[in-house]
PDB file of C-alpha atoms in Angstrom:
ATOM      1  CA  MET B 859     138.326  66.480 141.200  1.00 47.00           C
ATOM      2  CA  PHE B 860     139.373  70.067 141.986  1.00 42.00           C
ATOM      3  CA  LEU B 861     140.716  70.452 138.493  1.00 45.00           C
ATOM      4  CA  LYS B 862     137.177  69.743 137.091  1.00 48.00           C
ATOM      5  CA  LEU B 863     135.392  71.928 139.437  1.00 43.00           C
ATOM      6  CA  HIS B 864     137.723  74.326 139.152  1.00 47.00           C
ATOM      7  CA  SER B 865     137.149  73.947 135.349  1.00 54.00           C
ATOM      8  CA  SER B 866     133.025  74.012 135.697  1.00 56.00           C
ATOM      9  CA  ILE B 867     133.641  77.164 137.872  1.00 56.00           C
ATOM     10  CA  LEU B 868     135.868  78.943 135.349  1.00 51.00           C
ATOM     11  CA  VAL B 869     133.179  78.129 132.166  1.00 54.00           C
ATOM     12  CA  SER B 870     129.932  79.048 134.167  1.00 53.00           C
ATOM     13  CA  PHE B 871     131.715  82.035 135.077  1.00 52.00           C
ATOM     14  CA  ILE B 872     132.745  82.771 131.502  1.00 60.00           C
ATOM     15  CA  LEU B 873     129.078  81.890 130.457  1.00 53.00           C
ATOM     16  CA  LEU B 874     127.425  84.454 132.981  1.00 45.00           C
ATOM     17  CA  LEU B 875     130.050  87.435 131.735  1.00 45.00           C
ATOM     18  CA  CYS B 876     128.739  86.748 128.084  1.00 47.00           C
ATOM     19  CA  ILE B 877     125.366  86.683 129.434  1.00 46.00           C
ATOM     20  CA  GLN B 878     125.966  90.009 130.993  1.00 47.00           C
ATOM     21  CA  ILE B 879     127.688  91.265 128.113  1.00 46.00           C
ATOM     22  CA  ILE B 880     124.942  90.411 125.786  1.00 47.00           C
ATOM     23  CA  SER B 881     121.684  92.243 128.134  1.00 47.00           C
ATOM     24  CA  ASN B 882     123.536  95.153 128.460  1.00 54.00           C
ATOM     25  CA  ALA B 883     123.812  95.313 124.595  1.00 71.00           C
ATOM     26  CA  ARG B 884     123.652  98.508 123.596  1.00 69.00           C
ATOM     27  CA  VAL B 885     122.537  99.622 119.645  1.00 74.00           C
ATOM     28  CA  LYS B 886     121.860 102.231 117.330  1.00 70.00           C
ATOM     29  CA  GLU B 887     118.531 103.770 116.968  1.00 72.00           C
ATOM     30  CA  PHE B 888     117.158 106.584 115.511  1.00 66.00           C
ATOM     31  CA  PHE B 889     115.202 109.065 117.820  1.00 67.00           C
ATOM     32  CA  ASP B 890     113.291 112.441 117.899  1.00 67.00           C
ATOM     33  CA  ILE B 891     112.159 111.637 114.438  1.00 75.00           C
ATOM     34  CA  GLU B 892     109.591 114.972 112.441  1.00 82.00           C
ATOM     35  CA  MET B 893     108.274 114.848 109.098  1.00 85.00           C
ATOM     36  CA  ALA B 894     106.448 117.018 107.188  1.00 86.00           C
ATOM     37  CA  THR B 895     105.764 118.816 103.944  1.00 89.00           C
ATOM     38  CA  CYS B 896     108.044 121.712 103.007  1.00 88.00           C
ATOM     39  CA  THR B 897     106.279 124.755 103.856  1.00 86.00           C
ATOM     40  CA  ASN B 898     107.076 126.715 100.582  1.00 84.00           C
ATOM     41  CA  PRO B 899     105.277 129.084  97.739  1.00 85.00           C
ATOM     42  CA  ASN B 900     104.699 125.691  96.241  1.00 78.00           C
ATOM     43  CA  THR B 901     102.600 123.848  98.770  1.00 82.00           C
ATOM     44  CA  GLU B 902      99.726 124.338  97.428  1.00 86.00           C
ATOM     45  CA  LYS B 903     100.314 123.245  94.327  1.00 87.00           C
ATOM     46  CA  PHE B 904     101.782 119.869  94.778  1.00 93.00           C
ATOM     47  CA  LEU B 905     100.251 116.710  92.720  1.00 93.00           C
ATOM     48  CA  ILE B 906     100.572 114.909  96.346  1.00 93.00           C
ATOM     49  CA  GLN B 907      98.614 116.807  99.023  1.00 93.00           C
ATOM     50  CA  PHE B 908      98.338 115.538 102.531  1.00 91.00           C
ATOM     51  CA  PRO B 909      95.676 116.535 104.805  1.00 87.00           C
ATOM     52  CA  GLY B 910      97.532 118.769 107.718  1.00 78.00           C
ATOM     53  CA  ALA B 911     100.573 116.763 109.408  1.00 76.00           C
ATOM     54  CA  ILE B 912     102.096 113.641 108.381  1.00 82.00           C
ATOM     55  CA  ASN B 913     101.206 111.069 110.798  1.00 83.00           C
ATOM     56  CA  HIS B 914     103.415 108.516 111.846  1.00 84.00           C
ATOM     57  CA  THR B 915     104.934 106.394 114.336  1.00 83.00           C
ATOM     58  CA  PHE B 916     108.502 105.127 115.285  1.00 81.00           C
ATOM     59  CA  LYS B 917     110.716 102.614 117.423  1.00 82.00           C
ATOM     60  CA  ASP B 918     112.617 100.009 117.015  1.00 81.00           C
ATOM     61  CA  ASN B 919     114.029 101.901 113.745  1.00 77.00           C
ATOM     62  CA  MET B 920     110.751 101.345 111.980  1.00 81.00           C
ATOM     63  CA  VAL B 921     108.860 104.028 110.704  1.00 84.00           C
ATOM     64  CA  SER B 922     104.891 103.513 110.562  1.00 86.00           C
ATOM     65  CA  LEU B 923     102.980 105.927 108.361  1.00 88.00           C
ATOM     66  CA  HIS B 924      99.425 106.496 108.940  1.00 89.00           C
ATOM     67  CA  GLY B 925      96.434 108.248 106.835  1.00 89.00           C
ATOM     68  CA  ASN B 926      96.261 109.473 103.575  1.00 93.00           C
ATOM     69  CA  PHE B 927      97.312 111.384 100.926  1.00 94.00           C
ATOM     70  CA  THR B 928      95.962 112.532  97.756  1.00 95.00           C
ATOM     71  CA  VAL B 929      97.100 112.828  94.168  1.00 96.00           C
ATOM     72  CA  THR B 930      95.471 115.556  92.113  1.00 96.00           C
ATOM     73  CA  GLU B 931      97.052 115.039  88.615  1.00 95.00           C
ATOM     74  CA  VAL B 932      98.486 111.462  86.654  1.00 95.00           C
ATOM     75  CA  ILE B 933     102.383 111.667  87.785  1.00 94.00           C
ATOM     76  CA  GLN B 934     104.625 109.725  85.075  1.00 93.00           C
ATOM     77  CA  GLU B 935     107.779 109.342  83.872  1.00 93.00           C
ATOM     78  CA  PRO B 936     110.473 111.195  83.729  1.00 94.00           C
ATOM     79  CA  LEU B 937     110.482 111.836  87.549  1.00 94.00           C
ATOM     80  CA  GLU B 938     113.639 112.364  89.682  1.00 94.00           C
ATOM     81  CA  PHE B 939     113.613 112.066  93.376  1.00 93.00           C
ATOM     82  CA  ILE B 940     116.154 114.180  95.290  1.00 94.00           C
ATOM     83  CA  VAL B 941     117.491 114.262  98.873  1.00 92.00           C
ATOM     84  CA  VAL B 942     119.390 116.718 100.168  1.00 94.00           C
ATOM     85  CA  ALA B 943     121.167 116.047 103.505  1.00 91.00           C
ATOM     86  CA  HIS B 944     122.375 118.770 105.985  1.00 93.00           C
ATOM     87  CA  ARG B 945     124.334 117.847 109.273  1.00 91.00           C
ATOM     88  CA  CYS B 946     123.913 119.783 112.371  1.00 92.00           C
ATOM     89  CA  THR B 947     124.815 120.588 115.833  1.00 90.00           C
ATOM     90  CA  MET B 948     122.432 118.751 118.312  1.00 87.00           C
ATOM     91  CA  ASN B 949     121.070 122.072 119.438  1.00 88.00           C
ATOM     92  CA  MET B 950     120.621 123.482 115.613  1.00 88.00           C
ATOM     93  CA  LYS B 951     122.874 125.854 116.120  1.00 93.00           C
ATOM     94  CA  THR B 952     124.710 125.264 113.175  1.00 94.00           C
ATOM     95  CA  CYS B 953     124.638 122.726 110.041  1.00 94.00           C
ATOM     96  CA  GLU B 954     126.290 122.191 106.760  1.00 94.00           C
ATOM     97  CA  PRO B 955     125.383 120.766 103.695  1.00 94.00           C
ATOM     98  CA  PHE B 956     126.261 117.185 103.629  1.00 91.00           C
ATOM     99  CA  ASN B 957     125.096 115.034 100.348  1.00 90.00           C
ATOM    100  CA  THR B 958     122.601 115.580  97.962  1.00 94.00           C
ATOM    101  CA  ILE B 959     121.149 112.223  96.015  1.00 92.00           C
ATOM    102  CA  ALA B 960     119.530 112.157  93.250  1.00 94.00           C
ATOM    103  CA  LEU B 961     117.060 109.211  91.672  1.00 92.00           C
ATOM    104  CA  SER B 962     115.631 109.186  88.060  1.00 93.00           C
ATOM    105  CA  ARG B 963     113.320 106.571  86.675  1.00 92.00           C
ATOM    106  CA  ILE B 964     111.295 106.349  89.923  1.00 91.00           C
ATOM    107  CA  CYS B 965     108.386 104.023  88.297  1.00 93.00           C
ATOM    108  CA  THR B 966     110.795 101.174  87.967  1.00 92.00           C
ATOM    109  CA  TYR B 967     111.351 101.239  91.822  1.00 90.00           C
ATOM    110  CA  ILE B 968     107.509 101.704  92.333  1.00 92.00           C
ATOM    111  CA  ASN B 969     106.597  99.173  89.392  1.00 93.00           C
ATOM    112  CA  ASP B 970     109.604  96.694  90.764  1.00 92.00           C
ATOM    113  CA  GLU B 971     107.346  94.052  92.348  1.00 90.00           C
ATOM    114  CA  ASN B 972     110.708  92.366  94.191  1.00 90.00           C
ATOM    115  CA  GLY B 973     112.934  95.093  94.558  1.00 86.00           C
ATOM    116  CA  MET B 974     113.589  96.909  98.003  1.00 82.00           C
ATOM    117  CA  LEU B 975     110.707  99.170  98.555  1.00 82.00           C
ATOM    118  CA  ALA B 976     107.848  96.656  97.213  1.00 85.00           C
ATOM    119  CA  SER B 977     106.535  95.398 100.685  1.00 85.00           C
ATOM    120  CA  PHE B 978     106.072  99.540 101.316  1.00 86.00           C
ATOM    121  CA  PHE B 979     104.285 100.502  98.156  1.00 86.00           C
ATOM    122  CA  ARG B 980     101.830  97.166  98.374  1.00 88.00           C
ATOM    123  CA  THR B 981     100.610  98.956 101.424  1.00 90.00           C
ATOM    124  CA  MET B 982      98.601 101.053  99.801  1.00 92.00           C
ATOM    125  CA  GLU B 983      95.547 101.442  98.866  1.00 94.00           C
ATOM    126  CA  PRO B 984      94.679 101.566  96.113  1.00 94.00           C
ATOM    127  CA  ASN B 985      98.050  99.635  95.113  1.00 89.00           C
ATOM    128  CA  LEU B 986     100.255 102.113  93.995  1.00 90.00           C
ATOM    129  CA  ARG B 987     101.605 101.693  90.746  1.00 92.00           C
ATOM    130  CA  CYS B 988     102.989 104.091  87.119  1.00 94.00           C
ATOM    131  CA  PRO B 989     101.460 106.117  86.093  1.00 95.00           C
ATOM    132  CA  ILE B 990     100.396 106.858  89.495  1.00 95.00           C
ATOM    133  CA  ARG B 991      96.415 108.208  89.066  1.00 96.00           C
ATOM    134  CA  PRO B 992      94.980 110.601  90.918  1.00 97.00           C
ATOM    135  CA  GLY B 993      92.763 109.718  93.678  1.00 96.00           C
ATOM    136  CA  LEU B 994      92.931 108.957  97.413  1.00 96.00           C
ATOM    137  CA  TYR B 995      95.171 106.596  98.971  1.00 95.00           C
ATOM    138  CA  ARG B 996      95.557 105.306 102.198  1.00 94.00           C
ATOM    139  CA  PHE B 997      98.270 104.169 103.961  1.00 91.00           C
ATOM    140  CA  VAL B 998      97.808 100.640 105.808  1.00 90.00           C
ATOM    141  CA  ASN B 999     100.317  98.870 107.915  1.00 87.00           C
ATOM    142  CA  SER B1000     102.905 101.084 105.323  1.00 89.00           C
ATOM    143  CA  THR B1001     106.346 100.475 107.529  1.00 87.00           C
ATOM    144  CA  MET B1002     110.048 100.854 106.343  1.00 83.00           C
ATOM    145  CA  ASN B1003     113.064  99.702 108.058  1.00 79.00           C
ATOM    146  CA  LEU B1004     115.439 102.296 108.521  1.00 77.00           C
ATOM    147  CA  LYS B1005     118.250  99.654 110.572  1.00 77.00           C
ATOM    148  CA  PHE B1006     120.203 100.174 107.033  1.00 73.00           C
ATOM    149  CA  PHE B1007     121.538 103.461 108.021  1.00 71.00           C
ATOM    150  CA  THR B1008     122.467 102.437 111.848  1.00 69.00           C
ATOM    151  CA  ALA B1009     125.834 101.175 109.821  1.00 71.00           C
ATOM    152  CA  PHE B1010     126.859 104.679 109.090  1.00 70.00           C
ATOM    153  CA  PRO B1011     128.435 106.902 111.810  1.00 72.00           C
ATOM    154  CA  ILE B1012     125.743 109.330 111.887  1.00 76.00           C
ATOM    155  CA  GLU B1013     124.947 109.689 115.745  1.00 78.00           C
ATOM    156  CA  GLY B1014     126.193 112.835 117.460  1.00 82.00           C
ATOM    157  CA  TYR B1015     124.509 114.744 114.832  1.00 86.00           C
ATOM    158  CA  ARG B1016     120.576 116.023 114.053  1.00 88.00           C
ATOM    159  CA  TRP B1017     120.429 114.956 110.539  1.00 87.00           C
ATOM    160  CA  GLN B1018     118.332 117.659 108.437  1.00 90.00           C
ATOM    161  CA  ALA B1019     117.113 116.608 104.984  1.00 90.00           C
ATOM    162  CA  SER B1020     114.702 117.511 102.216  1.00 93.00           C
ATOM    163  CA  LEU B1021     113.128 114.981  99.727  1.00 91.00           C
ATOM    164  CA  LYS B1022     111.784 116.304  96.689  1.00 94.00           C
ATOM    165  CA  LEU B1023     109.728 114.850  93.365  1.00 94.00           C
ATOM    166  CA  TYR B1024     109.898 116.250  90.350  1.00 94.00           C
ATOM    167  CA  SER B1025     108.857 115.845  87.013  1.00 94.00           C
ATOM    168  CA  LYS B1026     110.630 116.399  83.896  1.00 88.00           C
ATOM    169  CA  GLU B1027     108.429 116.739  80.791  1.00 83.00           C
ATOM    170  CA  LYS B1028     109.041 118.742  77.920  1.00 82.00           C
ATOM    171  CA  GLY B1029     112.050 120.000  79.792  1.00 81.00           C
ATOM    172  CA  ILE B1030     110.194 122.062  82.403  1.00 87.00           C
ATOM    173  CA  LYS B1031     111.350 120.753  85.659  1.00 91.00           C
ATOM    174  CA  ARG B1032     108.280 120.702  88.281  1.00 92.00           C
ATOM    175  CA  GLU B1033     108.071 120.156  91.958  1.00 93.00           C
ATOM    176  CA  LEU B1034     105.576 117.787  92.682  1.00 94.00           C
ATOM    177  CA  TYR B1035     105.870 117.171  96.035  1.00 94.00           C
ATOM    178  CA  CYS B1036     108.832 118.085  98.986  1.00 93.00           C
ATOM    179  CA  LEU B1037     109.080 116.199 102.702  1.00 90.00           C
ATOM    180  CA  SER B1038     111.029 117.924 105.208  1.00 90.00           C
ATOM    181  CA  GLY B1039     112.420 115.953 108.310  1.00 87.00           C
ATOM    182  CA  HIS B1040     114.773 115.545 110.964  1.00 85.00           C
ATOM    183  CA  ALA B1041     116.462 112.690 113.011  1.00 82.00           C
ATOM    184  CA  SER B1042     118.821 112.088 115.339  1.00 75.00           C
ATOM    185  CA  MET B1043     121.095 108.686 116.658  1.00 72.00           C
ATOM    186  CA  LYS B1044     121.986 107.334 119.357  1.00 72.00           C
ATOM    187  CA  TRP B1045     123.226 104.432 121.600  1.00 71.00           C
ATOM    188  CA  VAL B1046     120.677 102.681 123.553  1.00 72.00           C
ATOM    189  CA  LYS B1047     120.525 100.072 125.960  1.00 73.00           C
ATOM    190  CA  LYS B1048     118.719  96.858 124.958  1.00 69.00           C
ATOM    191  CA  ALA B1049     118.027  94.617 128.036  1.00 61.00           C
TER     192      ALA B1049
END
Protein backbone atom coordinates (compact mmCIF):
# COMPACT_ATOMS: atom_id res chain seq x y z
CA MET A 1 0.00 0.00 0.00
CA PHE A 2 2.79 2.43 0.93
CA LEU A 3 4.61 1.69 -2.35
CA LYS A 4 1.43 2.24 -4.35
CA LEU A 5 0.75 5.58 -2.59
CA HIS A 6 4.40 6.61 -3.02
CA SER A 7 4.24 5.80 -6.78
CA SER A 8 1.03 7.83 -7.15
CA ILE A 9 2.61 10.82 -5.42
CA LEU A 10 5.72 10.53 -7.61
CA VAL A 11 3.64 10.31 -10.82
CA SER A 12 1.52 13.27 -9.69
CA PHE A 13 4.66 15.29 -8.91
CA ILE A 14 6.13 14.53 -12.35
CA LEU A 15 2.86 15.49 -14.05
CA LEU A 16 2.71 18.77 -12.12
CA LEU A 17 6.32 19.49 -13.00
CA CYS A 18 5.62 18.83 -16.72
CA ILE A 19 2.54 21.08 -16.61
CA GLN A 20 4.62 23.81 -14.96
CA ILE A 21 7.35 23.50 -17.60
CA ILE A 22 4.82 23.59 -20.44
CA SER A 23 2.94 26.55 -18.96
CA ASN A 24 6.22 28.46 -18.60
CA ALA A 25 7.30 27.66 -22.14
CA ARG A 26 9.36 30.24 -23.91
CA VAL A 27 9.04 30.83 -27.63
CA LYS A 28 10.80 33.09 -30.10
CA GLU A 29 8.75 35.93 -31.52
CA PHE A 30 9.39 38.88 -33.78
CA PHE A 31 8.81 42.30 -32.29
CA ASP A 32 9.35 45.92 -33.21
CA ILE A 33 8.66 45.37 -36.90
CA GLU A 34 8.63 48.44 -39.11
CA MET A 35 8.08 48.58 -42.88
CA ALA A 36 8.04 51.50 -45.30
CA THR A 37 8.61 52.32 -48.93
CA CYS A 38 12.30 53.11 -49.41
CA THR A 39 13.06 56.79 -49.57
CA ASN A 40 15.37 57.43 -52.48
CA PRO A 41 15.34 59.59 -55.63
CA ASN A 42 13.38 56.88 -57.53
CA THR A 43 10.48 56.60 -55.05
CA GLU A 44 8.12 58.69 -57.18
CA LYS A 45 8.93 56.56 -60.24
CA PHE A 46 8.09 53.18 -58.66
CA LEU A 47 5.40 51.27 -60.55
CA ILE A 48 3.97 50.15 -57.22
CA GLN A 49 2.76 53.04 -55.07
CA PHE A 50 1.41 52.97 -51.51
CA PRO A 51 -0.63 55.94 -50.25
CA GLY A 52 1.56 56.93 -47.32
CA ALA A 53 2.83 54.33 -44.86
CA ILE A 54 2.39 50.60 -45.34
CA ASN A 55 -0.31 49.73 -42.83
CA HIS A 56 0.41 46.54 -40.96
CA THR A 57 -0.14 44.82 -37.64
CA PHE A 58 1.93 42.13 -36.08
CA LYS A 59 1.08 39.43 -33.57
CA ASP A 60 2.30 35.88 -32.87
CA ASN A 61 4.79 35.97 -35.77
CA MET A 62 2.01 36.89 -38.21
CA VAL A 63 2.17 40.10 -40.25
CA SER A 64 -1.18 41.41 -41.47
CA LEU A 65 -1.25 44.01 -44.24
CA HIS A 66 -4.09 46.53 -44.52
CA GLY A 67 -5.08 49.12 -47.07
CA ASN A 68 -4.24 49.31 -50.74
CA PHE A 69 -1.60 50.03 -53.35
CA THR A 70 -1.62 51.16 -56.97
CA VAL A 71 0.17 49.61 -59.93
CA THR A 72 0.80 52.32 -62.53
CA GLU A 73 2.00 50.21 -65.52
CA VAL A 74 1.91 46.57 -66.61
CA ILE A 75 4.47 44.51 -64.68
CA GLN A 76 5.71 41.33 -66.35
CA GLU A 77 8.72 39.07 -66.65
CA PRO A 78 11.64 39.20 -66.62
CA LEU A 79 11.48 40.20 -62.96
CA GLU A 80 14.01 39.89 -60.15
CA PHE A 81 13.41 40.18 -56.40
CA ILE A 82 16.46 41.00 -54.26
CA VAL A 83 16.60 40.94 -50.46
CA VAL A 84 19.61 42.58 -48.80
CA ALA A 85 19.91 41.93 -45.04
CA HIS A 86 22.10 43.69 -42.51
CA ARG A 87 22.71 42.53 -38.94
CA CYS A 88 22.86 45.39 -36.43
CA THR A 89 23.41 45.76 -32.73
CA MET A 90 20.24 46.29 -30.74
CA ASN A 91 21.09 49.97 -30.24
CA MET A 92 21.65 50.34 -34.03
CA LYS A 93 25.13 51.83 -33.51
CA THR A 94 26.78 49.31 -35.83
CA CYS A 95 25.48 47.26 -38.74
CA GLU A 96 27.19 44.80 -41.03
CA PRO A 97 26.15 43.17 -44.31
CA PHE A 98 24.74 39.73 -43.59
CA ASN A 99 23.26 38.19 -46.74
CA THR A 100 21.80 38.93 -50.16
CA ILE A 101 19.23 36.70 -51.79
CA ALA A 102 18.09 37.09 -55.41
CA LEU A 103 15.04 35.40 -56.93
CA SER A 104 14.13 35.48 -60.59
CA ARG A 105 11.02 34.32 -62.46
CA ILE A 106 8.79 36.07 -59.89
CA CYS A 107 5.63 35.50 -61.93
CA THR A 108 6.12 31.77 -61.38
CA TYR A 109 5.58 32.35 -57.64
CA ILE A 110 2.69 34.77 -58.14
CA ASN A 111 0.81 32.51 -60.57
CA ASP A 112 1.46 29.21 -58.73
CA GLU A 113 -2.00 28.26 -57.41
CA ASN A 114 -0.49 25.72 -54.97
CA GLY A 115 2.76 27.44 -54.01
CA MET A 116 3.76 28.56 -50.54
CA LEU A 117 2.76 32.18 -51.32
CA ALA A 118 -0.50 31.34 -53.12
CA SER A 119 -2.72 31.94 -50.10
CA PHE A 120 -1.15 35.39 -49.61
CA PHE A 121 -1.61 36.45 -53.24
CA ARG A 122 -5.25 35.26 -53.18
CA THR A 123 -6.02 37.76 -50.40
CA MET A 124 -5.67 40.73 -52.74
CA GLU A 125 -8.56 42.26 -54.64
CA PRO A 126 -8.56 42.10 -57.56
CA ASN A 127 -6.66 38.82 -57.71
CA LEU A 128 -2.95 39.48 -58.25
CA ARG A 129 -1.74 37.56 -61.32
CA CYS A 130 1.08 38.04 -63.84
CA PRO A 131 1.27 40.01 -65.93
CA ILE A 132 0.19 42.44 -63.22
CA ARG A 133 -2.26 44.95 -64.68
CA PRO A 134 -2.38 48.63 -63.71
CA GLY A 135 -5.00 49.48 -61.13
CA LEU A 136 -5.86 49.75 -57.46
CA TYR A 137 -5.24 46.60 -55.38
CA ARG A 138 -6.54 46.07 -51.87
CA PHE A 139 -5.32 43.81 -49.05
CA VAL A 140 -8.20 41.72 -47.66
CA ASN A 141 -7.24 39.62 -44.62
CA SER A 142 -3.70 39.50 -46.01
CA THR A 143 -1.42 37.74 -43.55
CA MET A 144 2.01 36.22 -43.83
CA ASN A 145 3.34 33.73 -41.27
CA LEU A 146 6.96 34.44 -40.29
CA LYS A 147 7.21 31.53 -37.84
CA PHE A 148 9.58 29.74 -40.24
CA PHE A 149 12.28 32.30 -39.40
CA THR A 150 12.12 31.58 -35.67
CA ALA A 151 14.06 28.35 -36.29
CA PHE A 152 17.15 30.42 -37.08
CA PRO A 153 19.43 31.84 -34.35
CA ILE A 154 18.68 35.49 -35.12
CA GLU A 155 17.68 36.83 -31.71
CA GLY A 156 19.92 39.40 -30.03
CA TYR A 157 20.21 41.57 -33.15
CA ARG A 158 18.15 44.13 -34.99
CA TRP A 159 17.78 43.11 -38.63
CA GLN A 160 17.53 45.67 -41.41
CA ALA A 161 16.44 44.61 -44.85
CA SER A 162 15.59 46.09 -48.19
CA LEU A 163 13.38 44.15 -50.58
CA LYS A 164 13.61 45.35 -54.16
CA LEU A 165 11.67 44.36 -57.25
CA TYR A 166 13.33 44.94 -60.62
CA SER A 167 12.33 44.44 -64.23
CA LYS A 168 15.02 43.57 -66.73
CA GLU A 169 13.40 44.36 -70.07
CA LYS A 170 15.70 44.78 -73.07
CA GLY A 171 18.74 44.40 -70.83
CA ILE A 172 17.84 47.48 -68.79
CA LYS A 173 17.38 46.97 -65.04
CA ARG A 174 14.58 49.14 -63.65
CA GLU A 175 13.63 49.37 -59.97
CA LEU A 176 9.87 48.88 -59.71
CA TYR A 177 9.53 48.95 -55.94
CA CYS A 178 11.63 48.99 -52.79
CA LEU A 179 10.49 48.10 -49.27
CA SER A 180 12.76 48.76 -46.31
CA GLY A 181 12.23 47.50 -42.83
CA HIS A 182 13.70 46.26 -39.63
CA ALA A 183 12.76 43.76 -36.98
CA SER A 184 14.06 42.06 -33.88
CA MET A 185 13.35 38.75 -32.27
CA LYS A 186 13.28 37.76 -28.63
CA TRP A 187 12.29 34.91 -26.38
CA VAL A 188 8.93 35.44 -24.68
CA LYS A 189 7.21 33.47 -21.96
CA LYS A 190 3.87 32.03 -23.02
CA ALA A 191 1.45 31.24 -20.23
